[in-house]
Tab-separated table of N, CA and C in Angstrom:
chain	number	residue	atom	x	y	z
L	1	UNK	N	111.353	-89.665	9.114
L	1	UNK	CA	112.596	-89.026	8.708
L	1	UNK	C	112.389	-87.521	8.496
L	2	UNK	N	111.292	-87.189	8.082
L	2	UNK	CA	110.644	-85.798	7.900
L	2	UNK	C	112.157	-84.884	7.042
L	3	UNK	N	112.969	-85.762	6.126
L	3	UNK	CA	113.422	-84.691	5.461
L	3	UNK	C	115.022	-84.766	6.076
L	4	UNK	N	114.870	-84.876	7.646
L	4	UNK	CA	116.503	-84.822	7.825
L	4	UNK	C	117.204	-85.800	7.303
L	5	UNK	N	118.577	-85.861	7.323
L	5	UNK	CA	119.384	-86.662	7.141
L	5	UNK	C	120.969	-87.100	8.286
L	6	UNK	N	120.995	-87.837	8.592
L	6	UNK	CA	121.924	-88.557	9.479
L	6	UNK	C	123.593	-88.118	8.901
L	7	UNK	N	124.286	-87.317	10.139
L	7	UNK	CA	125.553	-87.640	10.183
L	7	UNK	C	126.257	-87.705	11.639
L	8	UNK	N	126.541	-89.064	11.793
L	8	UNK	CA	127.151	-89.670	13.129
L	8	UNK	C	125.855	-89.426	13.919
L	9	UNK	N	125.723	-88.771	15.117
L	9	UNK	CA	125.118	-88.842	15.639
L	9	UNK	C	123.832	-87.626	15.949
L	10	UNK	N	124.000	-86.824	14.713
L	10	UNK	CA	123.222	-85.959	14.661
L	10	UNK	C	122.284	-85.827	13.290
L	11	UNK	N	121.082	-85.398	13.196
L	11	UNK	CA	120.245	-85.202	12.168
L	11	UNK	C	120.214	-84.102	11.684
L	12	UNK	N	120.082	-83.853	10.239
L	12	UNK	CA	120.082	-82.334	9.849
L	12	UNK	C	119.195	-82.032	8.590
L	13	UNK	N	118.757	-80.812	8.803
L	13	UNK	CA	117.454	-80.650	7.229
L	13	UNK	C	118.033	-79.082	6.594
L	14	UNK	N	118.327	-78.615	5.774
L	14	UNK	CA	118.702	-77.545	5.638
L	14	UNK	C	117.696	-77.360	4.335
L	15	UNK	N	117.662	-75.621	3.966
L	15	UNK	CA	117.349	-75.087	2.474
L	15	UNK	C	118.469	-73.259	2.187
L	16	UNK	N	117.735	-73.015	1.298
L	16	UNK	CA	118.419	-71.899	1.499
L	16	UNK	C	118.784	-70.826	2.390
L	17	UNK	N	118.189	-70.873	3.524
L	17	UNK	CA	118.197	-69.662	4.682
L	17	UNK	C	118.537	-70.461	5.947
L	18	UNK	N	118.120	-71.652	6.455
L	18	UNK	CA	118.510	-72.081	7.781
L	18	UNK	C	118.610	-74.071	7.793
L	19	UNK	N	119.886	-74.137	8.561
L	19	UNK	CA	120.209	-75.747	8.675
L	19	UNK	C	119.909	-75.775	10.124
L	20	UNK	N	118.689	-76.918	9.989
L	20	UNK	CA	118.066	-77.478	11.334
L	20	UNK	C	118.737	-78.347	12.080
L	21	UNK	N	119.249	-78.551	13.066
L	21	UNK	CA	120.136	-79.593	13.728
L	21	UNK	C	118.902	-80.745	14.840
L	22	UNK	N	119.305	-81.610	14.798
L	22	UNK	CA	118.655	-82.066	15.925
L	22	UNK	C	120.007	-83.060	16.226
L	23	UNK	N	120.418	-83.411	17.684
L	23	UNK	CA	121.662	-83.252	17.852
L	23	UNK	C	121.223	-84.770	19.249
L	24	UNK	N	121.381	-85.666	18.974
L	24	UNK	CA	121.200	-87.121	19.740
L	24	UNK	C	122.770	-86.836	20.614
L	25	UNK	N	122.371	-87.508	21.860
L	25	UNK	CA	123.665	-87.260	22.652
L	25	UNK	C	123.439	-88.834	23.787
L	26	UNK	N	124.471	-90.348	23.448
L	26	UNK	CA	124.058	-91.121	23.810
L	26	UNK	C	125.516	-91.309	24.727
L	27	UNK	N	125.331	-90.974	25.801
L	27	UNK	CA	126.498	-90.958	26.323
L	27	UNK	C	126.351	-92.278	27.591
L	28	UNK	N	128.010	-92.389	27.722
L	28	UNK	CA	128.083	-93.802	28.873
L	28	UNK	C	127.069	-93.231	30.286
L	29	UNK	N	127.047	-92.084	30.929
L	29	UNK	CA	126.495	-91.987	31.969
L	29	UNK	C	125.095	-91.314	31.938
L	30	UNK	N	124.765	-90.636	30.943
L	30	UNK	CA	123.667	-89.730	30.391
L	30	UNK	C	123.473	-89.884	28.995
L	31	UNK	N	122.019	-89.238	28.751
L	31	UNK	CA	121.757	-88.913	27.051
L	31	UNK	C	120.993	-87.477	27.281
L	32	UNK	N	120.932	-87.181	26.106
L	32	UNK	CA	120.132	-86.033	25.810
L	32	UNK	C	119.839	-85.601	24.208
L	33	UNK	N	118.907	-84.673	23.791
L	33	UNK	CA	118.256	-84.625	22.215
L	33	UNK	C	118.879	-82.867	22.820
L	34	UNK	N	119.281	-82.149	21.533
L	34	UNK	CA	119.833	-80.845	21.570
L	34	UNK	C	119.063	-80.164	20.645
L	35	UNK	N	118.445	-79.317	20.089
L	35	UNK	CA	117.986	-78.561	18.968
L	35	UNK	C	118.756	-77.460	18.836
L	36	UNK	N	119.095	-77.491	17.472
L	36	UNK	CA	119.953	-76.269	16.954
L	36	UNK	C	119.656	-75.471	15.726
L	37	UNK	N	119.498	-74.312	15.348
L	37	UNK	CA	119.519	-73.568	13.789
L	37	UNK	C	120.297	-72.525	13.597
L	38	UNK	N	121.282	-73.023	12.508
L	38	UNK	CA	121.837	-72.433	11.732
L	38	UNK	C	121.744	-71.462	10.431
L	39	UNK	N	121.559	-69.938	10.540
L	39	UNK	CA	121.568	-68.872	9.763
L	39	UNK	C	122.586	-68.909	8.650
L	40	UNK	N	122.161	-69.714	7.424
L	40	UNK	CA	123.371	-69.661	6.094
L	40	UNK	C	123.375	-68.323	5.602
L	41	UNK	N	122.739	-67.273	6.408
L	41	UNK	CA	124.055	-66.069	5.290
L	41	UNK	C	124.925	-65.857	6.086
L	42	UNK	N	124.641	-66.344	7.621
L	42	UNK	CA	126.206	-65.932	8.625
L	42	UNK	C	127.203	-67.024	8.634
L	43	UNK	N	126.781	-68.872	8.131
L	43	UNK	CA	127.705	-70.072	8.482
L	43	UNK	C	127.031	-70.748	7.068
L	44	UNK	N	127.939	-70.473	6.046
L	44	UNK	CA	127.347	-71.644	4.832
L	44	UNK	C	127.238	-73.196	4.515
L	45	UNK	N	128.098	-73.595	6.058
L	45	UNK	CA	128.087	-75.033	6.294
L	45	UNK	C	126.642	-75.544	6.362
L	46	UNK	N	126.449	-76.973	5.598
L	46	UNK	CA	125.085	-77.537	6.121
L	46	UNK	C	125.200	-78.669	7.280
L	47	UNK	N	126.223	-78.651	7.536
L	47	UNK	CA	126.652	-79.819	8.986
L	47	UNK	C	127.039	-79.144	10.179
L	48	UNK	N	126.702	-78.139	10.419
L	48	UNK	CA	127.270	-77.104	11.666
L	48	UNK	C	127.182	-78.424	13.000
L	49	UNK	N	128.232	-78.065	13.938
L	49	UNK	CA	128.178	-78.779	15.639
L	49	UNK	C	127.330	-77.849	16.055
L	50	UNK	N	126.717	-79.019	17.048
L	50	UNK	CA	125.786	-78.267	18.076
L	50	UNK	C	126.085	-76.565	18.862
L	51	UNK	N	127.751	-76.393	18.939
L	51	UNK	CA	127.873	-75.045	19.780
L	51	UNK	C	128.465	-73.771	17.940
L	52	UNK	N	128.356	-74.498	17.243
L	52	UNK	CA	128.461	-73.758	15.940
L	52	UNK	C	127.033	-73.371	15.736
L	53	UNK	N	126.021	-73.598	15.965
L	53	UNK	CA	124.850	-73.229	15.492
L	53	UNK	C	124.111	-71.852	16.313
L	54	UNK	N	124.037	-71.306	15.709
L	54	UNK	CA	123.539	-69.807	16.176
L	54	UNK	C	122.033	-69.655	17.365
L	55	UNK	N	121.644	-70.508	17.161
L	55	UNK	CA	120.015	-69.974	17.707
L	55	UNK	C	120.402	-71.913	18.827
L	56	UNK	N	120.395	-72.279	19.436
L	56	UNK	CA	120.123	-73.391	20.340
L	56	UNK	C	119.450	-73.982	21.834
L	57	UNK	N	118.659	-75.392	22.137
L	57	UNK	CA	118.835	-75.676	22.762
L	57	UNK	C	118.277	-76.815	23.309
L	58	UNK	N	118.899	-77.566	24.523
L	58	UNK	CA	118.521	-78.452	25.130
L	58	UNK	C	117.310	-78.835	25.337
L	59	UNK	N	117.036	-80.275	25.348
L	59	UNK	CA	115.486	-80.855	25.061
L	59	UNK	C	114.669	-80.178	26.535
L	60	UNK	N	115.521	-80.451	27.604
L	60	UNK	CA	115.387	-80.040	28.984
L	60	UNK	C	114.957	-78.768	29.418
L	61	UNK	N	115.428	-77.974	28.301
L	61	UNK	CA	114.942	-76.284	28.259
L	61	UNK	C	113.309	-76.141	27.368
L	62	UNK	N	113.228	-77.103	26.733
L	62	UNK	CA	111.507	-77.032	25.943
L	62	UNK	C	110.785	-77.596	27.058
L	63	UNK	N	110.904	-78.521	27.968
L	63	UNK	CA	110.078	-79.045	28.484
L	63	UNK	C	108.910	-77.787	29.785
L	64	UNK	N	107.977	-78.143	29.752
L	64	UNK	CA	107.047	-77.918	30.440
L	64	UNK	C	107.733	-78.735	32.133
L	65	UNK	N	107.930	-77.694	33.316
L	65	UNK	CA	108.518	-77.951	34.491
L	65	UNK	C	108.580	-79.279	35.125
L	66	UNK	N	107.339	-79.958	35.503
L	66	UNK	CA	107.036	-81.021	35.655
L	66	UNK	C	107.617	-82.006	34.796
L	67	UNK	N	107.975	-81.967	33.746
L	67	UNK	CA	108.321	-83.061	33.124
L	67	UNK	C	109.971	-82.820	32.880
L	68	UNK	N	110.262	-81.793	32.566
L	68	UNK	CA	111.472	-80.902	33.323
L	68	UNK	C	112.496	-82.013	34.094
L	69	UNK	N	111.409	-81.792	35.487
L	69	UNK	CA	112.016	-83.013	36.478
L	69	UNK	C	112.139	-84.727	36.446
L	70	UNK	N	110.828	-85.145	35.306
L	70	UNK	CA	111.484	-86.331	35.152
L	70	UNK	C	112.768	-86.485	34.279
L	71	UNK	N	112.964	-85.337	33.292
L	71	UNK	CA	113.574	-85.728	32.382
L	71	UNK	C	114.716	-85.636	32.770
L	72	UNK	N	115.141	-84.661	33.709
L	72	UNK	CA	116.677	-84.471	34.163
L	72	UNK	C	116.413	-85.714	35.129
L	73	UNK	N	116.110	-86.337	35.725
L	73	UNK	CA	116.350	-87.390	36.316
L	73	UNK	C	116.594	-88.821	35.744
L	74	UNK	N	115.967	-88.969	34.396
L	74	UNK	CA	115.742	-89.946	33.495
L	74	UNK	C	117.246	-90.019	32.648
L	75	UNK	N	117.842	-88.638	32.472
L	75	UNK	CA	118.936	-89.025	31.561
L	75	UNK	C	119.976	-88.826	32.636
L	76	UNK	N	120.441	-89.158	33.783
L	76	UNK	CA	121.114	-89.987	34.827
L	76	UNK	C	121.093	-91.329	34.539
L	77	UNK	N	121.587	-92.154	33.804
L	77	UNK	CA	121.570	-93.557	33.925
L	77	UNK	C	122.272	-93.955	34.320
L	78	UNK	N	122.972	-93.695	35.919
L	78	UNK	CA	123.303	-93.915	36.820
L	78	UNK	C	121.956	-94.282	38.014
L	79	UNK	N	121.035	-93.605	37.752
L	79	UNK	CA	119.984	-93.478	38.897
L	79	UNK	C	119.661	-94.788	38.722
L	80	UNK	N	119.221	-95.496	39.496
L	80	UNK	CA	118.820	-97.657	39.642
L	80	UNK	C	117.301	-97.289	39.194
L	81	UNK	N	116.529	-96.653	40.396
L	81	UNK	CA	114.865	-96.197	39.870
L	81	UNK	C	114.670	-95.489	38.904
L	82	UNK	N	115.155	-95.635	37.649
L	82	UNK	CA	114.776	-94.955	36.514
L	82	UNK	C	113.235	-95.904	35.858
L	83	UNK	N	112.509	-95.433	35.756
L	83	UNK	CA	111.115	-95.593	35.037
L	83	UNK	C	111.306	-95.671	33.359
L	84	UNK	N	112.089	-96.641	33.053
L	84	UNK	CA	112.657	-96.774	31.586
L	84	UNK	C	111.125	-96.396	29.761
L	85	UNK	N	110.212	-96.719	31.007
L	85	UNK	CA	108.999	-96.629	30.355
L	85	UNK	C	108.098	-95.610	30.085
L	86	UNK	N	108.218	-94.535	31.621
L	86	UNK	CA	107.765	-93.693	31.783
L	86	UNK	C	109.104	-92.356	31.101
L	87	UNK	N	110.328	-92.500	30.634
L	87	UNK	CA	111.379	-91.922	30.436
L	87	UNK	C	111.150	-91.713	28.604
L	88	UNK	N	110.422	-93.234	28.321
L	88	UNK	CA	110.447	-92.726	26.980
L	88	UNK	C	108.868	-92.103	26.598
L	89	UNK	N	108.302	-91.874	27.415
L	89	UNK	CA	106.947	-91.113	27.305
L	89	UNK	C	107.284	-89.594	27.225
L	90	UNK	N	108.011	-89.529	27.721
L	90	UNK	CA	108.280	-87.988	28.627
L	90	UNK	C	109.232	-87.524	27.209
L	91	UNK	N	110.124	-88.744	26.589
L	91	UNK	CA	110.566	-88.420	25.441
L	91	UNK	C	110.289	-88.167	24.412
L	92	UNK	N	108.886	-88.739	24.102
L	92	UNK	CA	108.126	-88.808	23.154
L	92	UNK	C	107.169	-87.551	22.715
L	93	UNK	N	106.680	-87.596	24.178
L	93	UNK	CA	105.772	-86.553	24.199
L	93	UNK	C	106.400	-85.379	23.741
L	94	UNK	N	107.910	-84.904	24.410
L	94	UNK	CA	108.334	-83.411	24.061
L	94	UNK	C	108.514	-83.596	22.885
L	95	UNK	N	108.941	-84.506	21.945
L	95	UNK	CA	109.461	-84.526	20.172
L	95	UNK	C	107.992	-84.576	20.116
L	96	UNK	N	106.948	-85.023	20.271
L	96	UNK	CA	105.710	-84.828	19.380
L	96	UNK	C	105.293	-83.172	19.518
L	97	UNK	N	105.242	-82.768	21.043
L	97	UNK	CA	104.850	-81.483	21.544
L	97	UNK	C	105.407	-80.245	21.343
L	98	UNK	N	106.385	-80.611	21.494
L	98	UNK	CA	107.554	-79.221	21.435
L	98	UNK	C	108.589	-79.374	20.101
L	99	UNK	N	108.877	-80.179	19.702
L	99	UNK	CA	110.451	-80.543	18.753
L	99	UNK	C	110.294	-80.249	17.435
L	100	UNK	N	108.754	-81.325	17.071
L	100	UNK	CA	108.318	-80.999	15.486
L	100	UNK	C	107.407	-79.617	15.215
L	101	UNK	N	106.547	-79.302	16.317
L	101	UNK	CA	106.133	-78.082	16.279
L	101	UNK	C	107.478	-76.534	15.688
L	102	UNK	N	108.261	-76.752	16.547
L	102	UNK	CA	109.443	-75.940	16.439
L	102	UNK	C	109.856	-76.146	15.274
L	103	UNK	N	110.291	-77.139	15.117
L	103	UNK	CA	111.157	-77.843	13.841
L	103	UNK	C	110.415	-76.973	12.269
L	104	UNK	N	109.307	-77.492	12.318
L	104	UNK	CA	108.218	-76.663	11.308
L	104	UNK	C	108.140	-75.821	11.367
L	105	UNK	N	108.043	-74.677	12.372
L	105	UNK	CA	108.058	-73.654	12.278
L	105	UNK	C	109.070	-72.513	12.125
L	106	UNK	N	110.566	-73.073	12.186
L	106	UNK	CA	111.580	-72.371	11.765
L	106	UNK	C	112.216	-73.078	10.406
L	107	UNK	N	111.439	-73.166	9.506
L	107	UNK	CA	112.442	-73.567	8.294
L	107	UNK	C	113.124	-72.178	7.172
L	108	UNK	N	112.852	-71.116	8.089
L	108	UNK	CA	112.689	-69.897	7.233
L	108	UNK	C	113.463	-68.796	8.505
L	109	UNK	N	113.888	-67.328	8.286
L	109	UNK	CA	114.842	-66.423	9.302
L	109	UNK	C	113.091	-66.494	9.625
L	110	UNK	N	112.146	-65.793	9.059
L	110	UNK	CA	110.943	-64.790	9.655
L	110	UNK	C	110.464	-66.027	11.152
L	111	UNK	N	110.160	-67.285	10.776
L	111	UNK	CA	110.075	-68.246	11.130
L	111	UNK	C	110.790	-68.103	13.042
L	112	UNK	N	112.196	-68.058	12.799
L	112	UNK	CA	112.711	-68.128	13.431
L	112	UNK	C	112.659	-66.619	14.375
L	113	UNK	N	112.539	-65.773	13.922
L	113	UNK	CA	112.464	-64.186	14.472
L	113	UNK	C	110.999	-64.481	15.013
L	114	UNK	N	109.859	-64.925	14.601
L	114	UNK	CA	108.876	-65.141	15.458
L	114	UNK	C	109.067	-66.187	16.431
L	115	UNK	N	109.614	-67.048	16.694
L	115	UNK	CA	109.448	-67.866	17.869
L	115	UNK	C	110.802	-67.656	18.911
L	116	UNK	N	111.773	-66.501	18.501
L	116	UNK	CA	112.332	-66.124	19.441
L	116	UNK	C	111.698	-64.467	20.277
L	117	UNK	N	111.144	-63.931	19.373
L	117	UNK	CA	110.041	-63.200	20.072
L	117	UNK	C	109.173	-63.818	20.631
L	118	UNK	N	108.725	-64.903	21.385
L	118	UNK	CA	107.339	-65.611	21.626
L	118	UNK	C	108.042	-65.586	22.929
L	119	UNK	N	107.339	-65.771	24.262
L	119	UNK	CA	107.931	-65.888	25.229
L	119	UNK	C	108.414	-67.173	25.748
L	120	UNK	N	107.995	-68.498	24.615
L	120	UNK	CA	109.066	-69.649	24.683
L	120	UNK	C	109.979	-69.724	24.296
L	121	UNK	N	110.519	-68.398	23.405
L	121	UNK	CA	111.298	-68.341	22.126
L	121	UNK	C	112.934	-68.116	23.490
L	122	UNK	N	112.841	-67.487	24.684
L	122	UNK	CA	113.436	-67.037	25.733
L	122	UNK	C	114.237	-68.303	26.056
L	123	UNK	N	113.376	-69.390	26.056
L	123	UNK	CA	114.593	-71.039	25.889
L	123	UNK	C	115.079	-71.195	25.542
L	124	UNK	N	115.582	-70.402	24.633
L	124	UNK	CA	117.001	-70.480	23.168
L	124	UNK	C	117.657	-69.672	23.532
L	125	UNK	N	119.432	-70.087	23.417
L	125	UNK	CA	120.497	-69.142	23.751
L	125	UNK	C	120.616	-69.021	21.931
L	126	UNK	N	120.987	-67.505	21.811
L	126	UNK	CA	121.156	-67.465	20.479
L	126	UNK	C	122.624	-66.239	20.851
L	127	UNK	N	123.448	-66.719	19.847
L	127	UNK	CA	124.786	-66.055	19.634
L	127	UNK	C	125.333	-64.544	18.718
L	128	UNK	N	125.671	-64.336	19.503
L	128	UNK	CA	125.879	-62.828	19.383
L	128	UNK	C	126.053	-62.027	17.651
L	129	UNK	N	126.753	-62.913	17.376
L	129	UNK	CA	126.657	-62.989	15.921
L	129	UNK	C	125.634	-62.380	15.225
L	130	UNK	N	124.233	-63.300	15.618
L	130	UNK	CA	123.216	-63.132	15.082
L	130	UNK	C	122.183	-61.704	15.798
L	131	UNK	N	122.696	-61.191	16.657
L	131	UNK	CA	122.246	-59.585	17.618
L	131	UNK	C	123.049	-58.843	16.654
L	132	UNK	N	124.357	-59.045	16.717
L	132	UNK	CA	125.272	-57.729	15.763
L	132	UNK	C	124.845	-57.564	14.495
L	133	UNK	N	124.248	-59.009	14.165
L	133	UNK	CA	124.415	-58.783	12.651
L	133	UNK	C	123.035	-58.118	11.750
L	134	UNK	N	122.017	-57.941	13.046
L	134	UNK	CA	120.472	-57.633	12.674
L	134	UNK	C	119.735	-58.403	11.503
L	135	UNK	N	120.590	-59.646	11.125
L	135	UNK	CA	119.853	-60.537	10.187
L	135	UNK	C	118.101	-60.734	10.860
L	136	UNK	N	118.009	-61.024	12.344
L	136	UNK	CA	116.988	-61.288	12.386
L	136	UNK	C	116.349	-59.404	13.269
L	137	UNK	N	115.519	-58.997	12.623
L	137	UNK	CA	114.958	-57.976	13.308
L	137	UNK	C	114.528	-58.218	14.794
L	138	UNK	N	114.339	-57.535	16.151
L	138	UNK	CA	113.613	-57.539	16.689
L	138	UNK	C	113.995	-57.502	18.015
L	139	UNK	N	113.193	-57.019	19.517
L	139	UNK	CA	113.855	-56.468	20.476
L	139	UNK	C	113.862	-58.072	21.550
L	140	UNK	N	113.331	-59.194	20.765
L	140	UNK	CA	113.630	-60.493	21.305
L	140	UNK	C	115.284	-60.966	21.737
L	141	UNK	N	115.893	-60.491	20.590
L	141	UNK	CA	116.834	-60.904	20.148
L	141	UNK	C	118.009	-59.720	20.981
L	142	UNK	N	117.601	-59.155	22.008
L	142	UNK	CA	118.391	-58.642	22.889
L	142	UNK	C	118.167	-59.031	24.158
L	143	UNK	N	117.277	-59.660	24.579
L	143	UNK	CA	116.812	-59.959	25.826
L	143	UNK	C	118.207	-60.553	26.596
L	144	UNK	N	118.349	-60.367	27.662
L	144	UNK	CA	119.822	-60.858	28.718
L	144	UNK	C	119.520	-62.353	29.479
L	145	UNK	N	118.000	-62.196	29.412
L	145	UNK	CA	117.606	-63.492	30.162
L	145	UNK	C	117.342	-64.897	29.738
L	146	UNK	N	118.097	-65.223	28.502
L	146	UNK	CA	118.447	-66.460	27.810
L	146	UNK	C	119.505	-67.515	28.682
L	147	UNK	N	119.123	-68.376	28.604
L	147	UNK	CA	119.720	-70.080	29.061
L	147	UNK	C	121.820	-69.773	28.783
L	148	UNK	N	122.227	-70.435	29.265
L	148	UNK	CA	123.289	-70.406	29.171
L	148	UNK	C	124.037	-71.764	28.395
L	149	UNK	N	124.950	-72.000	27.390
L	149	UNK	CA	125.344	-72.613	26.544
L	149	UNK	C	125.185	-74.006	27.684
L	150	UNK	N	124.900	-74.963	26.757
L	150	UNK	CA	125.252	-76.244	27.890
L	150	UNK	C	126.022	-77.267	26.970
């Protein structure tokens, strides 16, 4: 549980400076896991939606390329040859590899201003809000070449 707590279909951990989203998406034709953080001096909500949350993104955008491709193929559950076994490896692995690493490491703004300066930090679309408002320092946080909302 590491702290979050369940509403509908999303998990959330908040403290005084940032509400962590992790955002389950179990849909009739697809699924997908979303990561989101929310800046409480700009949104004092602790339940923000996935496109309310300032800093975000798709499990599909953490992944390492190769796995990239199983994973966008895996959450098609339309596709007949889906590897149901090999789908939850690929799932597993990024929440052990990429999700809780992240997760831990932004429970704080500084937190978060370092791993959007990092050059993985470039996988996160983060909202304008948070550029105008210089809450988080730094020339990361202007870059043009961020992911596009999904």
């Amino acid at each position: 549980k590491l702290g979050f707590r369940r509403r509908r279909e999303s998990w959330y951990r908040y403290n005084r400076q940032v509400v962590q989203l992790v955002d389950v998406r179990l849909g009739h034709n697809s699924h997908g896991l979303r990561l989101g953080l929310t800046i409480r001096r700009l949104n004092r909500t602790t339940h923000p939606s996935y496109v309310e949350c300032h800093v975000r993104a798709g499990l599909q955008w953490l992944l390492p390329r190769e796995e990239e491709l199983v994973f966008n193929a895996a959450r098609d559950l339309r596709t007949p040859e889906i590897d149901v076994e090999n789908m939850v490896t690929v799932f597993w692995r990024c929440i052990q590899d990429r999700v809780l690493p992240i997760l831990d490491s932004t429970r704080t703004l500084e937190g978060i201003r370092v791993l959007l300066e990092s050059d993985f930090g470039r996988r996160f679309q983060v909202e304008r809000v948070v550029t105008e408002s210089g809450i988080l320092r730094g020339d990361a946080l202007n870059r043009r070449d961020r992911p596009e909302p999904d």
